[in-house]
XYZ file of C-alpha atoms in Angstrom:
314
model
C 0.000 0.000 0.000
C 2.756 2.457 0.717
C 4.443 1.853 -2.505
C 1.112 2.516 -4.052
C 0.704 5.656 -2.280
C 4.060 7.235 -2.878
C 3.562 6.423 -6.709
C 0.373 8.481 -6.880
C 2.328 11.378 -4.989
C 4.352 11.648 -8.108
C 1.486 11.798 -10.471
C 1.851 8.533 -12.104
C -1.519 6.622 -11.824
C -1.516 2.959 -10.227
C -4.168 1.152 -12.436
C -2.334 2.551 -15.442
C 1.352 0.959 -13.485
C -0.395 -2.543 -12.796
C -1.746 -2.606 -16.318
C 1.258 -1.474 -17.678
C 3.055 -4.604 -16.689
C 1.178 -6.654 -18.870
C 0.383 -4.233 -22.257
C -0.961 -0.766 -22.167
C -4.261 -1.977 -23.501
C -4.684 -5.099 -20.326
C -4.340 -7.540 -22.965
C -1.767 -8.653 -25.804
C -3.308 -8.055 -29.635
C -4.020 -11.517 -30.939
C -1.560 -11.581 -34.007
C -3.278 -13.418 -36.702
C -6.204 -10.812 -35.930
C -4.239 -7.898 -36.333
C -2.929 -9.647 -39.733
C -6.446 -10.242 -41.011
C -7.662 -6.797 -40.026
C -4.659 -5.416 -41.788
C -4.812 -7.756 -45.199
C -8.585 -6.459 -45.491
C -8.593 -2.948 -45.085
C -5.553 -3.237 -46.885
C -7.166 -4.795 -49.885
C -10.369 -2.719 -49.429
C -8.522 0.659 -49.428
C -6.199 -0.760 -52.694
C -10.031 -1.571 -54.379
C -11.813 2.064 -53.120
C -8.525 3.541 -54.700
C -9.506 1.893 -58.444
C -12.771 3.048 -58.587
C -11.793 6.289 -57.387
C -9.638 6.330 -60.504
C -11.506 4.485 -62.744
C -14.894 6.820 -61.590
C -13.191 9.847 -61.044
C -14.946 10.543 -58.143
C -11.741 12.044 -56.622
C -13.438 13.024 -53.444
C -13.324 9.141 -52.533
C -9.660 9.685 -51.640
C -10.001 11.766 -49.005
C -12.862 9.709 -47.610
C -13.858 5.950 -48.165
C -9.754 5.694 -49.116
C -8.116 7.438 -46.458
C -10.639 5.702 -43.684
C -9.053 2.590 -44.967
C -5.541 3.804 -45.041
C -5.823 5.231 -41.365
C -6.977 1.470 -40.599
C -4.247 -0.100 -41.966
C -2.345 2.033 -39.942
C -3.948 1.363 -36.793
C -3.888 -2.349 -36.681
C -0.719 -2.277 -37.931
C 0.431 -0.511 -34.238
C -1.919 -3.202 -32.769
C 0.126 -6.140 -34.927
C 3.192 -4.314 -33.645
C 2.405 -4.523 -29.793
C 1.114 -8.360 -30.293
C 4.795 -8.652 -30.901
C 6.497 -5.981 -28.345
C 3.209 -5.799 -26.085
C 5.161 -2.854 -24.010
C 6.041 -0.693 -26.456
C 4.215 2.555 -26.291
C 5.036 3.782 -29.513
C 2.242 1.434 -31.373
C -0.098 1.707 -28.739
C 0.039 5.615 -29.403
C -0.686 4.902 -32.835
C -3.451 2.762 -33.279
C -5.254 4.593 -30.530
C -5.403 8.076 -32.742
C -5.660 5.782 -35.827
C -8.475 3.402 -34.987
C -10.675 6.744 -33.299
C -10.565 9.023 -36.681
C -10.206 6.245 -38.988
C -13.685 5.984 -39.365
C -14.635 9.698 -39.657
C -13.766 10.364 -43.168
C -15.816 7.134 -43.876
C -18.492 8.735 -42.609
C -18.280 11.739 -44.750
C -18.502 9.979 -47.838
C -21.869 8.942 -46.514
C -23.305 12.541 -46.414
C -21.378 13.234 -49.684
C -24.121 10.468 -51.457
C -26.986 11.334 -49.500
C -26.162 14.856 -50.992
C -26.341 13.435 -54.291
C -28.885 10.981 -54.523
C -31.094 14.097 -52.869
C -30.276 16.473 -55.967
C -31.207 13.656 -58.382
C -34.624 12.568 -56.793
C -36.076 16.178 -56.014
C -34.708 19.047 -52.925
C -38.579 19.418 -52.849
C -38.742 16.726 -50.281
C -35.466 17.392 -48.526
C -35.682 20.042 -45.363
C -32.600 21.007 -46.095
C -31.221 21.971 -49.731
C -28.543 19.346 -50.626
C -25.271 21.545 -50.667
C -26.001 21.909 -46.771
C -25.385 18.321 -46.157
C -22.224 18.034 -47.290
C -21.564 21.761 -45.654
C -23.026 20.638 -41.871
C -21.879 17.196 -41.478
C -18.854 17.835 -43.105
C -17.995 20.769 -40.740
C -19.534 18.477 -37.500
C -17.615 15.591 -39.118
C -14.345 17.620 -39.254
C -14.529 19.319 -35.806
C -15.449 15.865 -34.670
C -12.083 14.493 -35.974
C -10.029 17.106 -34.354
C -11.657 16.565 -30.676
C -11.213 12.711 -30.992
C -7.141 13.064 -32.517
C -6.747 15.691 -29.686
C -8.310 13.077 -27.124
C -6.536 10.383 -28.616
C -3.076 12.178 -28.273
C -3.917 13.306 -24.686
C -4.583 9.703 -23.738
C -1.234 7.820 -25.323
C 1.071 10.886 -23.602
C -0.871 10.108 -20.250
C -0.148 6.580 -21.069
C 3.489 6.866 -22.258
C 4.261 8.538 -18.486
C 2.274 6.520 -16.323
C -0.240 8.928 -15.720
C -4.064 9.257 -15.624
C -5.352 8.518 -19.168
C -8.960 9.209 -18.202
C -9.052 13.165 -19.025
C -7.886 12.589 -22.658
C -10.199 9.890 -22.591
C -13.212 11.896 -21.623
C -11.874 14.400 -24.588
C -12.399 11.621 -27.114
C -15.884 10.303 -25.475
C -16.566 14.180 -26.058
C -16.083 14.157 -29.537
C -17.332 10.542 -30.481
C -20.465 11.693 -29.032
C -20.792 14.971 -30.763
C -20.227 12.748 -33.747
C -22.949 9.822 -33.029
C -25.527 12.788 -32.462
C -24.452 14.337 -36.072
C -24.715 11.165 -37.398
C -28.221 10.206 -35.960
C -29.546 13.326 -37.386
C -28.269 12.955 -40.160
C -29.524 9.706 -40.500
C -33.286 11.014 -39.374
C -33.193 13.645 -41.919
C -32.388 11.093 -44.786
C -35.495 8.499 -43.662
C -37.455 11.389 -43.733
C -36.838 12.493 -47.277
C -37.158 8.796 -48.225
C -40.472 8.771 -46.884
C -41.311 12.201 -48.060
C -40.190 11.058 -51.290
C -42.220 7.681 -51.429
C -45.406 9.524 -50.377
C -45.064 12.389 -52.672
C -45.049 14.790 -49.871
C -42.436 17.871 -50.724
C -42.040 21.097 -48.423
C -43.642 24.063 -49.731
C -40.920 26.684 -49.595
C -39.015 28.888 -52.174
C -37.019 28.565 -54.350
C -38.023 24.573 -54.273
C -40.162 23.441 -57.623
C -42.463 21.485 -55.304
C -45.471 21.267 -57.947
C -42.925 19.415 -59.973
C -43.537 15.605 -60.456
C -40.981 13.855 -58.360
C -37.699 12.123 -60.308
C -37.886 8.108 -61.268
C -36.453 6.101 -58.349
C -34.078 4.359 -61.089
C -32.116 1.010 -60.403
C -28.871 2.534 -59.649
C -30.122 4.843 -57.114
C -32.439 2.128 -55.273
C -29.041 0.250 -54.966
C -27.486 3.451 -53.686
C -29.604 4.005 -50.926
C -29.485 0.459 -49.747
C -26.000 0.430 -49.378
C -25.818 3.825 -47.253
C -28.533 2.132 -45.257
C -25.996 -0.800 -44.448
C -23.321 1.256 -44.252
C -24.697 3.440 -42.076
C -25.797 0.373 -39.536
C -22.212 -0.889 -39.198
C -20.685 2.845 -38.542
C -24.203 3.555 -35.715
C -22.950 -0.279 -34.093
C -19.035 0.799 -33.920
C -20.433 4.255 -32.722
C -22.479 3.059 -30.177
C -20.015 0.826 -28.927
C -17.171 3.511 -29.043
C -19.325 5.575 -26.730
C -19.979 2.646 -24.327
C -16.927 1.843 -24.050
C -14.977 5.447 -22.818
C -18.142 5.955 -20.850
C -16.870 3.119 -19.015
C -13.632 4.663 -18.802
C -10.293 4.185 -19.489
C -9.467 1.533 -16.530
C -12.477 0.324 -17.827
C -13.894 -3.523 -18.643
C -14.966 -2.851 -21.925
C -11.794 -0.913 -22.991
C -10.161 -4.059 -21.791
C -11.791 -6.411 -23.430
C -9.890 -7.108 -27.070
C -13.151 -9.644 -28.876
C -15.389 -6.399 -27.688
C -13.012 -4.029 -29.733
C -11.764 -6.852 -33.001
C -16.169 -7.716 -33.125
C -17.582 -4.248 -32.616
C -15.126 -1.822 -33.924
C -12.869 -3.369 -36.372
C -15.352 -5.693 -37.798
C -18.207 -2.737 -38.151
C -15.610 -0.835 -40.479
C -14.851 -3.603 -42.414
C -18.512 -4.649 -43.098
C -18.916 -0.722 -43.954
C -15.810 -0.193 -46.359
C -17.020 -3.067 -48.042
C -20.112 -2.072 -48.211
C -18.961 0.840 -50.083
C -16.500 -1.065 -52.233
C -19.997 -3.042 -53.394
C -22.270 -0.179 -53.852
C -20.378 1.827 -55.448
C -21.199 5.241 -56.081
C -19.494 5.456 -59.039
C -21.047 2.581 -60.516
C -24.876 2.905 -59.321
C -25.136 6.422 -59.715
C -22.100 7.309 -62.303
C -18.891 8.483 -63.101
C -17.929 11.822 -62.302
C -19.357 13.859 -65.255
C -22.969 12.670 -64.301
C -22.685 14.196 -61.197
C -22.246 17.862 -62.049
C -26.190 17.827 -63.198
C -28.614 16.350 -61.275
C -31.624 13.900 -62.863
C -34.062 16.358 -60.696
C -32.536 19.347 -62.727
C -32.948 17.581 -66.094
C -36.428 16.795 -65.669
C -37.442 20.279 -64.865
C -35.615 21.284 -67.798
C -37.407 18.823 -70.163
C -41.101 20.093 -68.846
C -40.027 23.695 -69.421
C -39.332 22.396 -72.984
C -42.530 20.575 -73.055
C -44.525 23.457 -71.630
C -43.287 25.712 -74.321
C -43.719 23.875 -77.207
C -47.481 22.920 -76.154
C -47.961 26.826 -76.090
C -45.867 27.205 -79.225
C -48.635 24.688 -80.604
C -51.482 26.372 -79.063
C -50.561 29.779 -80.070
């Protein structure tokens, strides 16, 4: 006990000592999981990266692409500590890594929504497309900077020995700031959907809401399919995320390595595959289709019919 009591004198944190001893995380990364994790998003980055290029949807770099990058790079730190368990270095890593990683992923999400929105009608959107991509980008960006800031509080804490918990409260700040963004965003896009289905636009101007709504086409049914399953496997790994620094750092979850492989690494990989699968770029087009939406080429085309019925009338 009195060793334990002069250590806290100096600031250093037992439970983060005792821990310590073993690996900074209270376990030892399985290896052949940390291998798997980093073959996948590996492979699923090298994939988002050709139809980036072959779509030229260059936005997908710094989103679905780099989310798979920063992956890589966070299980390979894991991969390193199954190997030197105390090295800090690694653990410093994947912890910043692993908590942005999935941020840009996310963006890409609103990016489509944004999209698929302008092509179907803004008439049954509350808010005009551009501002999804402006709001969630912006909460998605200021989101990334609170968790890297957390994240890089936590591994110095950890690195000397100290209490961990304040930068870990930092990054429960931010992954919560994101997983409320995120649920609004995801309420706003089921309620175009069913605004859309029923025929039931917002009456507001500068919005063509006597305009017949858009065909639902193949591509875009697809589309919205696969942002629905990607967005269950990034609200799971959110979720989850949230538990587990609510719990804290000296936590049982946090310590728990199946909790973390199952509900965090696994979600991302179910959700950059997703992507890889439903492609934007192949369900709703290479670049060049996207700088005019269907919604605007229909109202064009019953302008054109409008006038030549008068032009026949007359």
């Amino acid at each position: 006990m009195a060793s334990v009591d002069a250590t806290s004198s100096t600031g250093r944190d037992p439970a983060s000592i005792v821990r310590s001893r073993v690996s900074p995380y209270g376990y030892i990364p399985t290896e052949w999981v940390c291998i798997f994790m980093v073959v996948v998003f590996a492979i699923s980055s090298v994939l988002h990266l050709a139809q980036t290029i072959k779509s030229r949807l260059w936005w997908l770099l710094g989103t679905a692409t780099l989310a798979g990058l920063l992956e890589v790079l966070g299980w390979s730190g894991r991969l390193w500590n199954s190997k030197n368990p105390r090295d800090i270095t690694p653990f410093m890593i994947q912890i910043i890594a692993t908590i942005i990683a999935p941020t840009p992923l996310i963006a890409a999400n609103f990016i489509i929504l944004g999209e698929i929105i302008r092509r179907l009608g803004q008439q049954f959107s509350r808010l005009q497309a551009k501002w999804y991509t402006i709001i969630f980008l912006c909460c998605d960006v200021i989101a990334l900077f609170v968790q890297a800031a957390g994240g890089a509080k936590a591994s110095i804490a950890v690195q000397n020995n100290k209490n961990a918990q304040p930068g870990g409260h930092i990054m429960l700040g931010g992954i919560v700031f994101q997983l409320i963004a995120f649920c609004t965003y995801l309420f706003l896009a089921a309620e175009f959907l069913l605004r859309y289905h029923y025929d039931k636009p917002f009456s507001r101007a500068g919005v063509a809401s006597s305009r017949k709504r858009c065909t639902l086409d193949r591509g875009v049914k697809f589309m919205i399919g696969g942002l629905a399953l990607d967005a269950l496997w990034i609200l799971i790994r959110s979720v989850y995320r949230t538990v587990e620094l609510a719990d804290g750092w000296l936590g049982r979850i946090i310590a728990t390595e199946t909790y973390f492989n199952v509900l965090d690494g696994l979600m991302i990989v179910f959700a950059m595959f997703t992507l890889n699968v439903f492609h934007p770029g192949f369900l709703l087009g290479k670049a060049k289709t996207w700088n005019r939406s269907a919604y605007d080429s229909a109202v064009e085309l019953d302008d054109m019919k409008e006038g030549v019925s008068k032009s026949v009338s007359d």
